Each structure stands twice: as structure tokens, then as C-alpha cells.
XYZ file of C-alpha atoms in Angstrom:
299
model
C 15.572 3.710 -2.809
C 18.183 2.055 -4.316
C 21.052 4.110 -4.594
C 22.395 3.394 -8.617
C 25.115 4.696 -10.385
C 24.515 6.880 -13.342
C 26.635 8.642 -15.912
C 25.626 11.731 -17.034
C 25.553 10.423 -20.068
C 22.743 7.928 -18.907
C 20.046 10.793 -17.468
C 20.607 12.893 -20.248
C 18.804 9.931 -22.775
C 16.983 9.191 -19.709
C 15.438 13.406 -19.609
C 15.204 13.355 -23.309
C 12.976 10.361 -22.967
C 10.364 11.490 -20.570
C 10.841 14.985 -22.593
C 8.992 13.575 -25.262
C 6.009 10.810 -24.102
C 8.827 7.685 -24.165
C 10.002 6.449 -20.819
C 13.532 4.287 -21.483
C 11.018 1.167 -20.866
C 8.617 1.785 -23.042
C 6.576 3.421 -20.848
C 4.336 6.857 -21.316
C 4.794 9.553 -18.793
C 1.343 8.477 -16.979
C 1.912 4.038 -17.384
C 2.749 1.763 -14.461
C 5.102 -1.335 -15.198
C 3.481 -4.931 -14.524
C 2.712 -5.935 -11.395
C 1.880 -9.714 -9.912
C -0.478 -10.615 -7.207
C -0.537 -13.410 -4.816
C -2.815 -13.860 -1.997
C -3.504 -15.922 1.135
C -0.056 -17.129 1.450
C 1.398 -16.676 5.226
C -0.550 -19.603 7.166
C -0.092 -17.808 10.114
C -1.854 -14.541 9.738
C -4.995 -13.215 9.228
C -4.581 -11.902 5.972
C -1.609 -12.241 3.468
C -0.820 -10.791 0.293
C 2.619 -10.262 -1.885
C 3.333 -8.100 -5.046
C 5.323 -7.935 -7.525
C 5.690 -4.711 -9.344
C 9.332 -5.003 -11.950
C 11.870 -5.915 -9.173
C 10.829 -4.237 -6.732
C 9.087 -7.243 -3.933
C 7.299 -6.760 -1.251
C 5.245 -9.621 1.318
C 2.563 -8.032 3.835
C 1.869 -10.184 7.079
C -1.402 -8.952 9.060
C -2.453 -9.911 12.703
C -5.702 -9.037 14.735
C -5.848 -8.388 17.838
C -7.956 -6.891 20.682
C -7.221 -4.073 22.010
C -8.448 -0.652 23.663
C -9.816 2.099 21.865
C -7.619 5.790 21.413
C -10.049 8.088 23.793
C -9.676 10.812 20.698
C -11.530 7.938 18.928
C -13.375 5.538 20.941
C -15.716 4.085 17.856
C -12.464 3.573 15.518
C -10.497 0.621 15.832
C -6.480 0.718 14.892
C -3.436 -0.054 12.497
C 0.046 0.066 12.959
C 2.943 -0.554 10.367
C 5.346 -2.326 10.799
C 8.617 -1.715 8.130
C 11.466 -4.416 7.763
C 13.684 -3.712 5.086
C 15.564 -6.797 4.305
C 19.227 -6.488 4.619
C 19.659 -8.435 0.672
C 16.671 -6.069 -0.556
C 19.573 -3.752 -1.236
C 23.390 -2.803 -0.436
C 22.139 0.264 1.122
C 19.623 -1.812 4.104
C 22.441 -3.742 5.568
C 22.192 -3.310 9.491
C 20.364 -0.448 10.349
C 20.454 1.387 6.349
C 16.841 1.215 6.191
C 15.649 2.672 9.374
C 15.518 5.753 8.084
C 13.362 4.410 4.599
C 11.777 1.675 7.126
C 9.682 4.614 9.246
C 9.078 7.312 6.445
C 7.605 4.821 5.208
C 5.923 3.353 8.066
C 4.833 6.637 8.916
C 3.297 8.013 5.422
C 0.948 5.378 5.831
C 0.264 5.830 9.173
C -1.061 9.079 7.462
C -2.731 8.331 5.305
C -5.076 5.628 6.793
C -5.924 7.556 9.796
C -7.725 10.407 7.146
C -11.122 11.208 8.190
C -11.158 10.402 4.317
C -9.204 6.945 4.302
C -9.963 3.990 5.688
C -12.931 3.675 7.726
C -11.836 2.061 11.221
C -15.342 2.005 12.271
C -15.326 -1.024 11.260
C -12.780 -2.242 13.627
C -14.971 -1.209 16.671
C -16.076 -3.926 18.855
C -17.270 -1.904 22.136
C -17.478 1.651 22.454
C -15.403 3.050 24.255
C -14.550 -0.220 25.302
C -12.515 -2.728 23.282
C -11.530 -3.127 19.286
C -9.164 -4.834 16.920
C -5.656 -3.559 16.496
C -4.356 -4.272 13.016
C -0.470 -4.908 13.498
C 0.724 -4.793 9.531
C 4.129 -5.995 9.103
C 5.098 -5.258 5.809
C 8.688 -7.128 4.327
C 10.197 -5.578 1.436
C 12.406 -8.326 -0.280
C 13.901 -6.857 -3.445
C 14.191 -3.364 -4.422
C 13.478 -2.026 -7.948
C 12.110 1.859 -7.252
C 9.214 3.304 -6.204
C 8.721 1.290 -2.643
C 5.701 3.975 -1.308
C 3.799 3.030 -3.924
C 4.299 -1.253 -4.240
C 3.758 -1.129 -0.654
C 0.124 0.636 -0.187
C -0.428 -1.742 -2.165
C 0.514 -4.695 -1.585
C -1.243 -3.616 1.516
C -4.318 -3.239 0.492
C -3.711 -6.507 -0.702
C -3.818 -8.021 2.805
C -5.849 -6.227 3.657
C -8.447 -7.773 1.298
C -7.810 -11.015 2.433
C -8.228 -10.452 6.230
C -10.671 -12.457 7.944
C -11.832 -11.337 11.631
C -12.853 -13.547 14.380
C -16.786 -13.173 14.468
C -17.506 -11.551 18.248
C -20.425 -11.786 20.013
C -21.242 -10.404 23.591
C -22.535 -11.518 26.686
C -23.751 -10.188 29.378
C -22.588 -11.405 33.666
C -24.086 -10.700 36.226
C -22.852 -7.644 37.800
C -23.935 -5.610 34.510
C -20.377 -6.105 32.513
C -19.934 -7.412 29.206
C -17.845 -10.726 27.887
C -16.784 -11.062 24.639
C -17.018 -14.070 22.747
C -14.879 -15.342 19.537
C -16.406 -17.729 17.748
C -14.060 -21.967 17.189
C -15.440 -21.529 13.826
C -12.470 -20.407 11.497
C -14.772 -20.085 8.720
C -17.162 -18.164 11.206
C -14.939 -14.575 9.524
C -15.711 -11.263 8.648
C -13.826 -9.178 5.977
C -13.075 -6.073 6.288
C -14.377 -3.220 3.741
C -11.065 -2.039 1.846
C -13.352 0.055 -0.671
C -12.086 3.044 0.258
C -8.402 2.163 1.388
C -5.466 4.550 0.067
C -3.274 4.071 -2.182
C 0.409 6.149 -2.297
C 1.523 7.050 -5.817
C 4.521 8.581 -5.650
C 4.976 11.353 -8.527
C 8.247 12.205 -9.773
C 9.652 15.597 -11.434
C 12.584 15.028 -13.851
C 13.377 18.089 -14.918
C 9.503 19.720 -16.631
C 7.607 16.743 -16.904
C 5.948 14.320 -13.998
C 6.077 10.647 -14.727
C 4.359 8.008 -12.100
C 5.983 4.781 -10.945
C 9.678 5.839 -11.422
C 12.144 3.492 -12.254
C 15.079 2.926 -9.510
C 17.332 4.950 -12.409
C 14.177 7.244 -13.150
C 14.102 8.367 -8.999
C 18.437 9.590 -9.552
C 17.278 11.623 -12.424
C 14.694 13.228 -10.215
C 15.347 16.294 -7.857
C 12.197 15.902 -6.237
C 9.308 13.329 -6.276
C 5.917 13.835 -4.801
C 4.104 11.157 -2.481
C -0.143 11.401 -2.086
C -2.375 9.078 -0.548
C -5.537 8.450 -2.940
C -8.972 7.394 -1.795
C -10.945 6.116 -3.979
C -14.309 6.691 -2.805
C -16.168 6.092 -6.152
C -15.281 5.591 -10.358
C -15.104 8.916 -10.698
C -14.617 10.549 -6.941
C -11.828 10.843 -4.971
C -9.882 11.977 -2.091
C -6.030 12.878 -0.936
C -5.023 11.554 2.686
C -1.546 12.756 2.700
C 0.624 14.749 0.371
C 4.580 14.211 1.199
C 7.680 15.479 -0.793
C 10.994 14.173 -1.459
C 14.207 15.059 -2.629
C 16.764 17.706 -2.729
C 14.766 20.134 -5.587
C 11.792 22.381 -4.798
C 7.969 22.398 -6.445
C 6.070 24.925 -7.070
C 2.481 25.258 -6.410
C 1.020 24.920 -10.085
C 3.287 22.007 -10.202
C 2.038 20.082 -6.862
C -1.471 20.321 -8.314
C -0.032 18.655 -11.606
C 1.124 16.074 -9.226
C -2.752 15.776 -7.240
C -4.949 15.684 -10.130
C -1.445 13.397 -12.270
C -2.155 10.696 -9.252
C -5.833 11.095 -8.874
C -6.469 9.439 -12.146
C -3.512 7.059 -11.395
C -4.288 6.685 -9.002
C -7.816 5.275 -9.581
C -7.333 3.363 -12.234
C -4.498 1.275 -10.462
C -7.359 0.847 -7.742
C -9.564 -0.401 -10.173
C -7.097 -2.786 -11.868
C -6.249 -3.685 -7.847
C -9.813 -4.818 -6.972
C -10.732 -6.494 -9.527
C -7.021 -8.614 -9.626
C -8.176 -9.156 -5.439
C -11.451 -10.537 -6.340
C -10.320 -13.297 -9.681
C -7.829 -14.149 -7.328
C -9.957 -14.687 -4.119
C -12.902 -16.227 -6.209
C -10.006 -18.644 -7.442
C -8.232 -19.456 -4.527
C -12.245 -20.659 -3.172
C -12.599 -22.941 -5.965
C -9.487 -24.673 -4.328
C -8.813 -26.381 -7.215
C -5.136 -27.800 -8.397
C -2.430 -26.110 -7.972
C -2.610 -21.694 -6.823
C -1.041 -19.540 -9.569
C 0.347 -16.681 -9.494
C -2.066 -13.680 -10.795
C -0.754 -10.545 -12.637
C -2.914 -7.168 -13.891
C -1.534 -4.203 -15.554
C 0.373 -6.069 -17.667
């Protein structure tokens, strides 16, 4: 979260605008800023994506390795998140300034994805109790322009959609042991089903109003914000996978409910737009015609 110095007059201007459902960049309280998405851009990764949300710029790479399932979840694979805040992204990230934020984002993502209502980790299982895929999701924050949690989660889902895992077959050896055989064909891969992969929706409470996608300036005016993990099971059903509050202020139960309702409706719209953009990007890239272009959505 970039620290923006605002005068009291500027804060009052932002507050009064939000009270009238009109923000200083022309959006309503329920609108996201324009985004741009580009996938399959890191050559040596199993999947990758870059997402720009206004001035926030996120790059994600995914690497898949074979591991042993956790004893408590023998039929599931594993996923682990690593967040790196570039020192160029914001002045406060210089040195070790971004470590705390990196930990907060990675732990929030982990809780959202490990929820039973979130990402289906069973699709990463190779042989129950013995072998599974482990996904290492590396996130690099290139520029910070507010609302990092949401931008990171969207870029992560885009990179997972782009991820290809080698097809695995098993052979029985003498003595009854199983041997895993990975295909050598780079095109003989399996896609991940990211339909229910959660995204994070941050709702900032500014004055008596709640807004989605707070800009860096609006974050300075917010006493408390709620980041909610939303998993879209269908066009009409959404599940909450995690809830995280931040800020010095407090939040009442009825306001929290209003934040969750707002996050659910905004998350459903956002997820639908993201999936549509990813499918269009995949279809265009599969043709391999001419120079690739960045695909924009929510414009």
C-alpha cells in the first residue's frame, strides 16, 4: 500500500464525492478501474500472466513439481505463494519494507485457496497418499497503485488458467512398486480447472460508504477495509473462502455484512469478465498470427 500524502481538503473532497456515489476518477462506488491482461509471457514457467490495474502492475509465474501429499489431505495437491515487492514499486518497499505486506498477501491467498469451497486441489493429485503436483506461485509486484490484494489475486488466477502440467502415466514394476512416467511431448499437457479458484475483493469503508477497488488516495481516507475471498461456483452462486480486515478503525456487524454482499456481487462480475478475457487471450494466442497484443477488459 503506497503512502500518499493528502491534505485535509483533499480527503474531504474524496469523502464528499463517495457519499454522493461519485469518486474523483469518475467511477461509482461499485466500479473497478480499467485492467489489462497478458498471459503466457514467462518462457520457462508452467504458466504466467501479467495484470495492470490502473497504476498497479503485477507479474505472476507458476512452476509445477512433483511432491508428496500432506498426510491430512492425502487426495489433494499443494499450492504455495511467494510474494516479492519490488523496491521500485513504492518507496516504502526499499530494503525490507515490503516483507510484512508480502506475508499478509501470501497468507490471505493461501487461506482462500485452501478452503474446501475454493480451488479444487484434488485435481493436482497423481497417486493418493503418494504423489501429487505442488504449484509454486511466484508473484512480483512491479508497481503499486492501490488495491494490491485484488490485483494479485486476479493475476494469480490468470497464471493458473495459463498453467500446463505434463501428463503423467504410471507403470507397475517388479515388486509391486509404482513408477511415474512424465510425457516428453511439450504439447501433451493438462490444463487446470480454475473455475472455482477464488479472487480477492477489497471493500474500503470511507465515511459511511463502502467502495470496491480503492485507489491509493482512497486507501489513505479509509479507516478500515475488508478483503474477502470470493469463489464463483456458478453465475448465481458465490462462496466466501476467507475474510480479512485491516486498518485502525472498527467495523460493525451490519456493515461487515454489507461489505460481504458488495464483494459477492462485484466478485461475480469481475470473475466473469476475467474468465472471458482469459479465454479470448488463449484463443488469440493459439493462432500464433503476427504480433501479440495486450487484452484489456473492464474498460
